[in-house]
Amino acid sequence: MSGNGEYLRCRVISTAHLSADDNALLDEITTREVEYGEWIHYVGGGYLLRLTARSAPVLRLKEAGLSKEARRLIASVMRSDAVEVLIFESGAPETEGFTTYSW
């Protein structure tokens, strides 16, 4: 293995932490061609957020209309784990201490 490898800090979290409105919003965002399309992607059973691709990603998600609970989770993960890529996946484990939804 060469010493030129690049590593990104990634975390996979359950989509149960997204409300139905959050899911609908992220689904809509992933179909747009500009503004969010380069850092929020649909990945089959959830969403991939490239948090370091934009400045102030949590503020941008607030402006887009993502719920306070989802933003709180994202900010916490970014702060505690220095996460650069966050994946919301339907089969992933839930993160203790954060709101979950069953929709």
PDB file of N, CA and C in Angstrom:
ATOM      1  N   MET A   1       0.842  -1.181   0.000  1.00  0.00           N
ATOM      2  CA  MET A   1       0.000   0.000   0.000  1.00  0.00           C
ATOM      3  C   MET A   1       0.881   1.236   0.000  1.00  0.00           C
ATOM      4  N   SER A   2       0.558   2.175  -0.848  1.00  0.00           N
ATOM      5  CA  SER A   2       1.357   3.391  -0.917  1.00  0.00           C
ATOM      6  C   SER A   2       0.952   4.353   0.189  1.00  0.00           C
ATOM      7  N   GLY A   3       1.796   5.298   0.479  1.00  0.00           N
ATOM      8  CA  GLY A   3       1.536   6.291   1.517  1.00  0.00           C
ATOM      9  C   GLY A   3       0.699   7.451   1.020  1.00  0.00           C
ATOM     10  N   ASN A   4       0.172   7.368  -0.203  1.00  0.00           N
ATOM     11  CA  ASN A   4      -0.580   8.473  -0.778  1.00  0.00           C
ATOM     12  C   ASN A   4      -2.087   8.310  -0.644  1.00  0.00           C
ATOM     13  N   GLY A   5      -2.536   7.327   0.131  1.00  0.00           N
ATOM     14  CA  GLY A   5      -3.965   7.093   0.272  1.00  0.00           C
ATOM     15  C   GLY A   5      -4.652   8.219   1.022  1.00  0.00           C
ATOM     16  N   GLU A   6      -5.890   8.463   0.661  1.00  0.00           N
ATOM     17  CA  GLU A   6      -6.686   9.480   1.335  1.00  0.00           C
ATOM     18  C   GLU A   6      -7.823   8.779   2.054  1.00  0.00           C
ATOM     19  N   TYR A   7      -8.053   9.160   3.296  1.00  0.00           N
ATOM     20  CA  TYR A   7      -9.111   8.550   4.084  1.00  0.00           C
ATOM     21  C   TYR A   7     -10.121   9.606   4.498  1.00  0.00           C
ATOM     22  N   LEU A   8     -11.374   9.258   4.368  1.00  0.00           N
ATOM     23  CA  LEU A   8     -12.449  10.132   4.812  1.00  0.00           C
ATOM     24  C   LEU A   8     -13.123   9.497   6.011  1.00  0.00           C
ATOM     25  N   ARG A   9     -13.460  10.294   6.986  1.00  0.00           N
ATOM     26  CA  ARG A   9     -14.182   9.794   8.146  1.00  0.00           C
ATOM     27  C   ARG A   9     -15.659   9.722   7.777  1.00  0.00           C
ATOM     28  N   CYS A  10     -16.217   8.526   7.899  1.00  0.00           N
ATOM     29  CA  CYS A  10     -17.585   8.258   7.477  1.00  0.00           C
ATOM     30  C   CYS A  10     -18.364   7.625   8.625  1.00  0.00           C
ATOM     31  N   ARG A  11     -19.641   7.911   8.666  1.00  0.00           N
ATOM     32  CA  ARG A  11     -20.526   7.277   9.650  1.00  0.00           C
ATOM     33  C   ARG A  11     -21.822   6.916   8.947  1.00  0.00           C
ATOM     34  N   VAL A  12     -22.372   5.750   9.286  1.00  0.00           N
ATOM     35  CA  VAL A  12     -23.636   5.285   8.719  1.00  0.00           C
ATOM     36  C   VAL A  12     -24.659   5.256   9.850  1.00  0.00           C
ATOM     37  N   ILE A  13     -25.778   5.923   9.627  1.00  0.00           N
ATOM     38  CA  ILE A  13     -26.826   6.091  10.637  1.00  0.00           C
ATOM     39  C   ILE A  13     -28.162   5.715  10.020  1.00  0.00           C
ATOM     40  N   SER A  14     -29.058   5.234  10.834  1.00  0.00           N
ATOM     41  CA  SER A  14     -30.381   4.810  10.367  1.00  0.00           C
ATOM     42  C   SER A  14     -31.224   5.972   9.849  1.00  0.00           C
ATOM     43  N   THR A  15     -31.958   5.705   8.783  1.00  0.00           N
ATOM     44  CA  THR A  15     -32.916   6.696   8.272  1.00  0.00           C
ATOM     45  C   THR A  15     -34.074   6.890   9.245  1.00  0.00           C
ATOM     46  N   ALA A  16     -34.172   6.051  10.273  1.00  0.00           N
ATOM     47  CA  ALA A  16     -35.209   6.235  11.296  1.00  0.00           C
ATOM     48  C   ALA A  16     -35.043   7.565  12.019  1.00  0.00           C
ATOM     49  N   HIS A  17     -33.876   8.180  11.910  1.00  0.00           N
ATOM     50  CA  HIS A  17     -33.644   9.483  12.524  1.00  0.00           C
ATOM     51  C   HIS A  17     -34.168  10.627  11.658  1.00  0.00           C
ATOM     52  N   LEU A  18     -34.667  10.314  10.481  1.00  0.00           N
ATOM     53  CA  LEU A  18     -35.268  11.321   9.603  1.00  0.00           C
ATOM     54  C   LEU A  18     -36.784  11.235   9.707  1.00  0.00           C
ATOM     55  N   SER A  19     -37.426  12.381   9.822  1.00  0.00           N
ATOM     56  CA  SER A  19     -38.889  12.387   9.787  1.00  0.00           C
ATOM     57  C   SER A  19     -39.333  12.151   8.345  1.00  0.00           C
ATOM     58  N   ALA A  20     -40.611  11.880   8.155  1.00  0.00           N
ATOM     59  CA  ALA A  20     -41.139  11.706   6.794  1.00  0.00           C
ATOM     60  C   ALA A  20     -40.911  12.974   5.974  1.00  0.00           C
ATOM     61  N   ASP A  21     -41.046  14.129   6.614  1.00  0.00           N
ATOM     62  CA  ASP A  21     -40.799  15.398   5.911  1.00  0.00           C
ATOM     63  C   ASP A  21     -39.326  15.552   5.541  1.00  0.00           C
ATOM     64  N   ASP A  22     -38.425  15.140   6.448  1.00  0.00           N
ATOM     65  CA  ASP A  22     -36.987  15.181   6.139  1.00  0.00           C
ATOM     66  C   ASP A  22     -36.674  14.290   4.944  1.00  0.00           C
ATOM     67  N   ASN A  23     -37.244  13.089   4.947  1.00  0.00           N
ATOM     68  CA  ASN A  23     -37.022  12.155   3.848  1.00  0.00           C
ATOM     69  C   ASN A  23     -37.513  12.744   2.530  1.00  0.00           C
ATOM     70  N   ALA A  24     -38.713  13.335   2.554  1.00  0.00           N
ATOM     71  CA  ALA A  24     -39.262  13.947   1.334  1.00  0.00           C
ATOM     72  C   ALA A  24     -38.378  15.098   0.857  1.00  0.00           C
ATOM     73  N   LEU A  25     -37.875  15.890   1.794  1.00  0.00           N
ATOM     74  CA  LEU A  25     -37.006  17.009   1.439  1.00  0.00           C
ATOM     75  C   LEU A  25     -35.708  16.514   0.812  1.00  0.00           C
ATOM     76  N   LEU A  26     -35.058  15.533   1.449  1.00  0.00           N
ATOM     77  CA  LEU A  26     -33.804  15.003   0.895  1.00  0.00           C
ATOM     78  C   LEU A  26     -34.031  14.339  -0.457  1.00  0.00           C
ATOM     79  N   ASP A  27     -35.175  13.679  -0.605  1.00  0.00           N
ATOM     80  CA  ASP A  27     -35.505  13.077  -1.893  1.00  0.00           C
ATOM     81  C   ASP A  27     -35.634  14.156  -2.963  1.00  0.00           C
ATOM     82  N   GLU A  28     -36.292  15.251  -2.614  1.00  0.00           N
ATOM     83  CA  GLU A  28     -36.438  16.366  -3.565  1.00  0.00           C
ATOM     84  C   GLU A  28     -35.085  16.990  -3.885  1.00  0.00           C
ATOM     85  N   ILE A  29     -34.267  17.181  -2.849  1.00  0.00           N
ATOM     86  CA  ILE A  29     -32.945  17.783  -3.043  1.00  0.00           C
ATOM     87  C   ILE A  29     -32.091  16.956  -3.986  1.00  0.00           C
ATOM     88  N   THR A  30     -32.156  15.636  -3.872  1.00  0.00           N
ATOM     89  CA  THR A  30     -31.290  14.788  -4.702  1.00  0.00           C
ATOM     90  C   THR A  30     -31.677  14.798  -6.175  1.00  0.00           C
ATOM     91  N   THR A  31     -32.853  15.298  -6.483  1.00  0.00           N
ATOM     92  CA  THR A  31     -33.254  15.379  -7.883  1.00  0.00           C
ATOM     93  C   THR A  31     -32.896  16.723  -8.507  1.00  0.00           C
ATOM     94  N   ARG A  32     -32.474  17.682  -7.693  1.00  0.00           N
ATOM     95  CA  ARG A  32     -32.076  18.999  -8.209  1.00  0.00           C
ATOM     96  C   ARG A  32     -30.698  18.903  -8.847  1.00  0.00           C
ATOM     97  N   GLU A  33     -30.470  19.746  -9.821  1.00  0.00           N
ATOM     98  CA  GLU A  33     -29.183  19.736 -10.517  1.00  0.00           C
ATOM     99  C   GLU A  33     -28.185  20.723  -9.914  1.00  0.00           C
ATOM    100  N   VAL A  34     -28.653  21.696  -9.146  1.00  0.00           N
ATOM    101  CA  VAL A  34     -27.763  22.733  -8.615  1.00  0.00           C
ATOM    102  C   VAL A  34     -27.916  22.860  -7.112  1.00  0.00           C
ATOM    103  N   GLU A  35     -27.038  23.577  -6.515  1.00  0.00           N
ATOM    104  CA  GLU A  35     -26.999  23.955  -5.109  1.00  0.00           C
ATOM    105  C   GLU A  35     -26.713  22.802  -4.166  1.00  0.00           C
ATOM    106  N   TYR A  36     -27.546  21.774  -4.104  1.00  0.00           N
ATOM    107  CA  TYR A  36     -27.338  20.682  -3.168  1.00  0.00           C
ATOM    108  C   TYR A  36     -26.862  19.406  -3.857  1.00  0.00           C
ATOM    109  N   GLY A  37     -27.085  19.307  -5.154  1.00  0.00           N
ATOM    110  CA  GLY A  37     -26.811  18.085  -5.895  1.00  0.00           C
ATOM    111  C   GLY A  37     -25.393  17.587  -5.831  1.00  0.00           C
ATOM    112  N   GLU A  38     -24.445  18.484  -5.596  1.00  0.00           N
ATOM    113  CA  GLU A  38     -23.055  18.044  -5.569  1.00  0.00           C
ATOM    114  C   GLU A  38     -22.623  17.505  -4.204  1.00  0.00           C
ATOM    115  N   TRP A  39     -23.469  17.624  -3.187  1.00  0.00           N
ATOM    116  CA  TRP A  39     -23.038  17.123  -1.875  1.00  0.00           C
ATOM    117  C   TRP A  39     -24.073  16.289  -1.148  1.00  0.00           C
ATOM    118  N   ILE A  40     -25.273  16.162  -1.686  1.00  0.00           N
ATOM    119  CA  ILE A  40     -26.292  15.278  -1.121  1.00  0.00           C
ATOM    120  C   ILE A  40     -26.738  14.335  -2.229  1.00  0.00           C
ATOM    121  N   HIS A  41     -26.622  13.024  -1.976  1.00  0.00           N
ATOM    122  CA  HIS A  41     -26.896  12.032  -3.007  1.00  0.00           C
ATOM    123  C   HIS A  41     -27.828  10.940  -2.479  1.00  0.00           C
ATOM    124  N   TYR A  42     -28.727  10.492  -3.321  1.00  0.00           N
ATOM    125  CA  TYR A  42     -29.569   9.345  -2.998  1.00  0.00           C
ATOM    126  C   TYR A  42     -28.753   8.088  -3.245  1.00  0.00           C
ATOM    127  N   VAL A  43     -28.787   7.143  -2.297  1.00  0.00           N
ATOM    128  CA  VAL A  43     -27.990   5.916  -2.432  1.00  0.00           C
ATOM    129  C   VAL A  43     -28.831   4.670  -2.166  1.00  0.00           C
ATOM    130  N   GLY A  44     -29.906   4.517  -2.873  1.00  0.00           N
ATOM    131  CA  GLY A  44     -30.695   3.293  -2.795  1.00  0.00           C
ATOM    132  C   GLY A  44     -31.611   3.179  -1.607  1.00  0.00           C
ATOM    133  N   GLY A  45     -31.092   3.090  -0.403  1.00  0.00           N
ATOM    134  CA  GLY A  45     -31.945   2.981   0.778  1.00  0.00           C
ATOM    135  C   GLY A  45     -31.761   4.158   1.711  1.00  0.00           C
ATOM    136  N   GLY A  46     -31.232   5.252   1.191  1.00  0.00           N
ATOM    137  CA  GLY A  46     -31.010   6.423   2.022  1.00  0.00           C
ATOM    138  C   GLY A  46     -30.261   7.512   1.282  1.00  0.00           C
ATOM    139  N   TYR A  47     -29.453   8.246   2.025  1.00  0.00           N
ATOM    140  CA  TYR A  47     -28.789   9.427   1.474  1.00  0.00           C
ATOM    141  C   TYR A  47     -27.354   9.525   1.954  1.00  0.00           C
ATOM    142  N   LEU A  48     -26.489   9.998   1.086  1.00  0.00           N
ATOM    143  CA  LEU A  48     -25.097  10.258   1.400  1.00  0.00           C
ATOM    144  C   LEU A  48     -24.906  11.764   1.416  1.00  0.00           C
ATOM    145  N   LEU A  49     -24.379  12.281   2.511  1.00  0.00           N
ATOM    146  CA  LEU A  49     -24.111  13.711   2.637  1.00  0.00           C
ATOM    147  C   LEU A  49     -22.604  13.918   2.736  1.00  0.00           C
ATOM    148  N   ARG A  50     -22.044  14.621   1.771  1.00  0.00           N
ATOM    149  CA  ARG A  50     -20.616  14.952   1.777  1.00  0.00           C
ATOM    150  C   ARG A  50     -20.473  16.274   2.533  1.00  0.00           C
ATOM    151  N   LEU A  51     -20.333  16.200   3.831  1.00  0.00           N
ATOM    152  CA  LEU A  51     -20.407  17.367   4.705  1.00  0.00           C
ATOM    153  C   LEU A  51     -19.275  18.358   4.511  1.00  0.00           C
ATOM    154  N   THR A  52     -18.137  17.912   4.057  1.00  0.00           N
ATOM    155  CA  THR A  52     -17.007  18.818   3.850  1.00  0.00           C
ATOM    156  C   THR A  52     -17.002  19.443   2.457  1.00  0.00           C
ATOM    157  N   ALA A  53     -17.982  19.104   1.641  1.00  0.00           N
ATOM    158  CA  ALA A  53     -18.046  19.656   0.288  1.00  0.00           C
ATOM    159  C   ALA A  53     -18.633  21.070   0.271  1.00  0.00           C
ATOM    160  N   ARG A  54     -19.243  21.484   1.378  1.00  0.00           N
ATOM    161  CA  ARG A  54     -19.848  22.816   1.477  1.00  0.00           C
ATOM    162  C   ARG A  54     -19.466  23.444   2.806  1.00  0.00           C
ATOM    163  N   SER A  55     -19.380  24.742   2.821  1.00  0.00           N
ATOM    164  CA  SER A  55     -19.161  25.414   4.092  1.00  0.00           C
ATOM    165  C   SER A  55     -20.491  25.470   4.840  1.00  0.00           C
ATOM    166  N   ALA A  56     -20.439  25.366   6.134  1.00  0.00           N
ATOM    167  CA  ALA A  56     -21.610  25.424   7.019  1.00  0.00           C
ATOM    168  C   ALA A  56     -22.756  24.516   6.548  1.00  0.00           C
ATOM    169  N   PRO A  57     -22.498  23.201   6.423  1.00  0.00           N
ATOM    170  CA  PRO A  57     -23.530  22.315   5.885  1.00  0.00           C
ATOM    171  C   PRO A  57     -24.803  22.253   6.732  1.00  0.00           C
ATOM    172  N   VAL A  58     -24.675  22.333   8.052  1.00  0.00           N
ATOM    173  CA  VAL A  58     -25.870  22.264   8.897  1.00  0.00           C
ATOM    174  C   VAL A  58     -26.733  23.507   8.687  1.00  0.00           C
ATOM    175  N   LEU A  59     -26.115  24.667   8.553  1.00  0.00           N
ATOM    176  CA  LEU A  59     -26.858  25.897   8.266  1.00  0.00           C
ATOM    177  C   LEU A  59     -27.549  25.805   6.906  1.00  0.00           C
ATOM    178  N   ARG A  60     -26.879  25.258   5.930  1.00  0.00           N
ATOM    179  CA  ARG A  60     -27.481  25.094   4.600  1.00  0.00           C
ATOM    180  C   ARG A  60     -28.673  24.140   4.647  1.00  0.00           C
ATOM    181  N   LEU A  61     -28.560  23.093   5.479  1.00  0.00           N
ATOM    182  CA  LEU A  61     -29.691  22.163   5.635  1.00  0.00           C
ATOM    183  C   LEU A  61     -30.847  22.825   6.376  1.00  0.00           C
ATOM    184  N   LYS A  62     -30.531  23.712   7.295  1.00  0.00           N
ATOM    185  CA  LYS A  62     -31.589  24.483   7.979  1.00  0.00           C
ATOM    186  C   LYS A  62     -32.322  25.357   6.969  1.00  0.00           C
ATOM    187  N   GLU A  63     -31.564  26.054   6.137  1.00  0.00           N
ATOM    188  CA  GLU A  63     -32.162  26.910   5.112  1.00  0.00           C
ATOM    189  C   GLU A  63     -33.019  26.106   4.146  1.00  0.00           C
ATOM    190  N   ALA A  64     -32.624  24.866   3.888  1.00  0.00           N
ATOM    191  CA  ALA A  64     -33.382  24.008   2.973  1.00  0.00           C
ATOM    192  C   ALA A  64     -34.668  23.498   3.618  1.00  0.00           C
ATOM    193  N   GLY A  65     -34.703  23.478   4.968  1.00  0.00           N
ATOM    194  CA  GLY A  65     -35.908  23.042   5.660  1.00  0.00           C
ATOM    195  C   GLY A  65     -35.785  21.732   6.417  1.00  0.00           C
ATOM    196  N   LEU A  66     -34.569  21.202   6.584  1.00  0.00           N
ATOM    197  CA  LEU A  66     -34.390  19.961   7.342  1.00  0.00           C
ATOM    198  C   LEU A  66     -34.732  20.220   8.804  1.00  0.00           C
ATOM    199  N   SER A  67     -35.345  19.249   9.453  1.00  0.00           N
ATOM    200  CA  SER A  67     -35.820  19.418  10.830  1.00  0.00           C
ATOM    201  C   SER A  67     -34.682  19.697  11.814  1.00  0.00           C
ATOM    202  N   LYS A  68     -35.045  20.329  12.907  1.00  0.00           N
ATOM    203  CA  LYS A  68     -34.082  20.648  13.960  1.00  0.00           C
ATOM    204  C   LYS A  68     -33.467  19.372  14.532  1.00  0.00           C
ATOM    205  N   GLU A  69     -34.281  18.318  14.711  1.00  0.00           N
ATOM    206  CA  GLU A  69     -33.769  17.062  15.261  1.00  0.00           C
ATOM    207  C   GLU A  69     -32.726  16.432  14.348  1.00  0.00           C
ATOM    208  N   ALA A  70     -32.978  16.413  13.048  1.00  0.00           N
ATOM    209  CA  ALA A  70     -32.014  15.844  12.102  1.00  0.00           C
ATOM    210  C   ALA A  70     -30.742  16.678  12.071  1.00  0.00           C
ATOM    211  N   ARG A  71     -30.887  17.996  12.097  1.00  0.00           N
ATOM    212  CA  ARG A  71     -29.718  18.876  12.102  1.00  0.00           C
ATOM    213  C   ARG A  71     -28.905  18.700  13.386  1.00  0.00           C
ATOM    214  N   ARG A  72     -29.579  18.514  14.503  1.00  0.00           N
ATOM    215  CA  ARG A  72     -28.897  18.304  15.789  1.00  0.00           C
ATOM    216  C   ARG A  72     -28.047  17.031  15.732  1.00  0.00           C
ATOM    217  N   LEU A  73     -28.604  15.977  15.151  1.00  0.00           N
ATOM    218  CA  LEU A  73     -27.863  14.723  15.003  1.00  0.00           C
ATOM    219  C   LEU A  73     -26.638  14.917  14.107  1.00  0.00           C
ATOM    220  N   ILE A  74     -26.833  15.559  12.977  1.00  0.00           N
ATOM    221  CA  ILE A  74     -25.728  15.781  12.043  1.00  0.00           C
ATOM    222  C   ILE A  74     -24.627  16.615  12.693  1.00  0.00           C
ATOM    223  N   ALA A  75     -25.005  17.694  13.370  1.00  0.00           N
ATOM    224  CA  ALA A  75     -24.018  18.554  14.031  1.00  0.00           C
ATOM    225  C   ALA A  75     -23.268  17.785  15.110  1.00  0.00           C
ATOM    226  N   SER A  76     -23.970  16.961  15.855  1.00  0.00           N
ATOM    227  CA  SER A  76     -23.339  16.176  16.919  1.00  0.00           C
ATOM    228  C   SER A  76     -22.319  15.193  16.353  1.00  0.00           C
ATOM    229  N   VAL A  77     -22.679  14.504  15.291  1.00  0.00           N
ATOM    230  CA  VAL A  77     -21.781  13.536  14.668  1.00  0.00           C
ATOM    231  C   VAL A  77     -20.561  14.234  14.066  1.00  0.00           C
ATOM    232  N   MET A  78     -20.791  15.379  13.448  1.00  0.00           N
ATOM    233  CA  MET A  78     -19.675  16.128  12.878  1.00  0.00           C
ATOM    234  C   MET A  78     -18.698  16.555  13.978  1.00  0.00           C
ATOM    235  N   ARG A  79     -19.238  17.001  15.080  1.00  0.00           N
ATOM    236  CA  ARG A  79     -18.421  17.508  16.176  1.00  0.00           C
ATOM    237  C   ARG A  79     -17.698  16.369  16.914  1.00  0.00           C
ATOM    238  N   SER A  80     -18.429  15.325  17.266  1.00  0.00           N
ATOM    239  CA  SER A  80     -17.840  14.270  18.094  1.00  0.00           C
ATOM    240  C   SER A  80     -16.950  13.306  17.321  1.00  0.00           C
ATOM    241  N   ASP A  81     -17.284  13.019  16.078  1.00  0.00           N
ATOM    242  CA  ASP A  81     -16.539  12.025  15.302  1.00  0.00           C
ATOM    243  C   ASP A  81     -15.735  12.613  14.145  1.00  0.00           C
ATOM    244  N   ALA A  82     -15.760  13.930  13.980  1.00  0.00           N
ATOM    245  CA  ALA A  82     -15.088  14.606  12.855  1.00  0.00           C
ATOM    246  C   ALA A  82     -15.479  13.957  11.526  1.00  0.00           C
ATOM    247  N   VAL A  83     -16.760  13.658  11.387  1.00  0.00           N
ATOM    248  CA  VAL A  83     -17.273  12.977  10.195  1.00  0.00           C
ATOM    249  C   VAL A  83     -17.263  13.918   8.992  1.00  0.00           C
ATOM    250  N   GLU A  84     -16.806  13.390   7.868  1.00  0.00           N
ATOM    251  CA  GLU A  84     -16.785  14.133   6.608  1.00  0.00           C
ATOM    252  C   GLU A  84     -17.891  13.653   5.668  1.00  0.00           C
ATOM    253  N   VAL A  85     -18.243  12.375   5.781  1.00  0.00           N
ATOM    254  CA  VAL A  85     -19.305  11.779   4.972  1.00  0.00           C
ATOM    255  C   VAL A  85     -20.280  11.095   5.927  1.00  0.00           C
ATOM    256  N   LEU A  86     -21.551  11.455   5.807  1.00  0.00           N
ATOM    257  CA  LEU A  86     -22.590  10.854   6.644  1.00  0.00           C
ATOM    258  C   LEU A  86     -23.583  10.159   5.723  1.00  0.00           C
ATOM    259  N   ILE A  87     -23.861   8.899   6.027  1.00  0.00           N
ATOM    260  CA  ILE A  87     -24.801   8.131   5.222  1.00  0.00           C
ATOM    261  C   ILE A  87     -25.997   7.775   6.090  1.00  0.00           C
ATOM    262  N   PHE A  88     -27.169   8.184   5.646  1.00  0.00           N
ATOM    263  CA  PHE A  88     -28.414   7.736   6.254  1.00  0.00           C
ATOM    264  C   PHE A  88     -28.854   6.522   5.457  1.00  0.00           C
ATOM    265  N   GLU A  89     -28.897   5.352   6.105  1.00  0.00           N
ATOM    266  CA  GLU A  89     -29.198   4.083   5.437  1.00  0.00           C
ATOM    267  C   GLU A  89     -30.312   3.386   6.194  1.00  0.00           C
ATOM    268  N   SER A  90     -31.267   2.827   5.444  1.00  0.00           N
ATOM    269  CA  SER A  90     -32.430   2.196   6.076  1.00  0.00           C
ATOM    270  C   SER A  90     -32.061   1.018   6.967  1.00  0.00           C
ATOM    271  N   GLY A  91     -31.019   0.292   6.662  1.00  0.00           N
ATOM    272  CA  GLY A  91     -30.646  -0.874   7.454  1.00  0.00           C
ATOM    273  C   GLY A  91     -29.609  -0.606   8.531  1.00  0.00           C
ATOM    274  N   ALA A  92     -29.211   0.635   8.691  1.00  0.00           N
ATOM    275  CA  ALA A  92     -28.165   0.980   9.654  1.00  0.00           C
ATOM    276  C   ALA A  92     -28.732   1.061  11.076  1.00  0.00           C
ATOM    277  N   PRO A  93     -27.862   0.937  12.067  1.00  0.00           N
ATOM    278  CA  PRO A  93     -28.330   1.025  13.452  1.00  0.00           C
ATOM    279  C   PRO A  93     -28.744   2.445  13.821  1.00  0.00           C
ATOM    280  N   GLU A  94     -29.650   2.507  14.784  1.00  0.00           N
ATOM    281  CA  GLU A  94     -30.073   3.801  15.307  1.00  0.00           C
ATOM    282  C   GLU A  94     -29.010   4.313  16.276  1.00  0.00           C
ATOM    283  N   THR A  95     -28.912   5.624  16.384  1.00  0.00           N
ATOM    284  CA  THR A  95     -27.946   6.251  17.275  1.00  0.00           C
ATOM    285  C   THR A  95     -28.665   6.650  18.555  1.00  0.00           C
ATOM    286  N   GLU A  96     -28.188   6.122  19.659  1.00  0.00           N
ATOM    287  CA  GLU A  96     -28.831   6.349  20.947  1.00  0.00           C
ATOM    288  C   GLU A  96     -28.811   7.831  21.329  1.00  0.00           C
ATOM    289  N   GLY A  97     -29.913   8.274  21.919  1.00  0.00           N
ATOM    290  CA  GLY A  97     -30.008   9.647  22.406  1.00  0.00           C
ATOM    291  C   GLY A  97     -30.609  10.619  21.412  1.00  0.00           C
ATOM    292  N   PHE A  98     -31.009  10.120  20.244  1.00  0.00           N
ATOM    293  CA  PHE A  98     -31.594  10.988  19.231  1.00  0.00           C
ATOM    294  C   PHE A  98     -32.981  10.474  18.830  1.00  0.00           C
ATOM    295  N   THR A  99     -33.838  11.381  18.444  1.00  0.00           N
ATOM    296  CA  THR A  99     -35.200  11.067  18.058  1.00  0.00           C
ATOM    297  C   THR A  99     -35.234  10.103  16.883  1.00  0.00           C
ATOM    298  N   THR A 100     -36.158   9.147  16.933  1.00  0.00           N
ATOM    299  CA  THR A 100     -36.405   8.253  15.798  1.00  0.00           C
ATOM    300  C   THR A 100     -37.876   8.340  15.407  1.00  0.00           C
ATOM    301  N   TYR A 101     -38.145   7.983  14.178  1.00  0.00           N
ATOM    302  CA  TYR A 101     -39.511   8.044  13.621  1.00  0.00           C
ATOM    303  C   TYR A 101     -39.820   6.714  12.956  1.00  0.00           C
ATOM    304  N   SER A 102     -41.079   6.357  12.954  1.00  0.00           N
ATOM    305  CA  SER A 102     -41.506   5.167  12.196  1.00  0.00           C
ATOM    306  C   SER A 102     -42.597   5.638  11.231  1.00  0.00           C
ATOM    307  N   TRP A 103     -42.215   5.748   9.985  1.00  0.00           N
ATOM    308  CA  TRP A 103     -43.160   6.235   8.976  1.00  0.00           C
ATOM    309  C   TRP A 103     -43.287   5.268   7.861  1.00  0.00           C
TER     310      TRP A 103
END
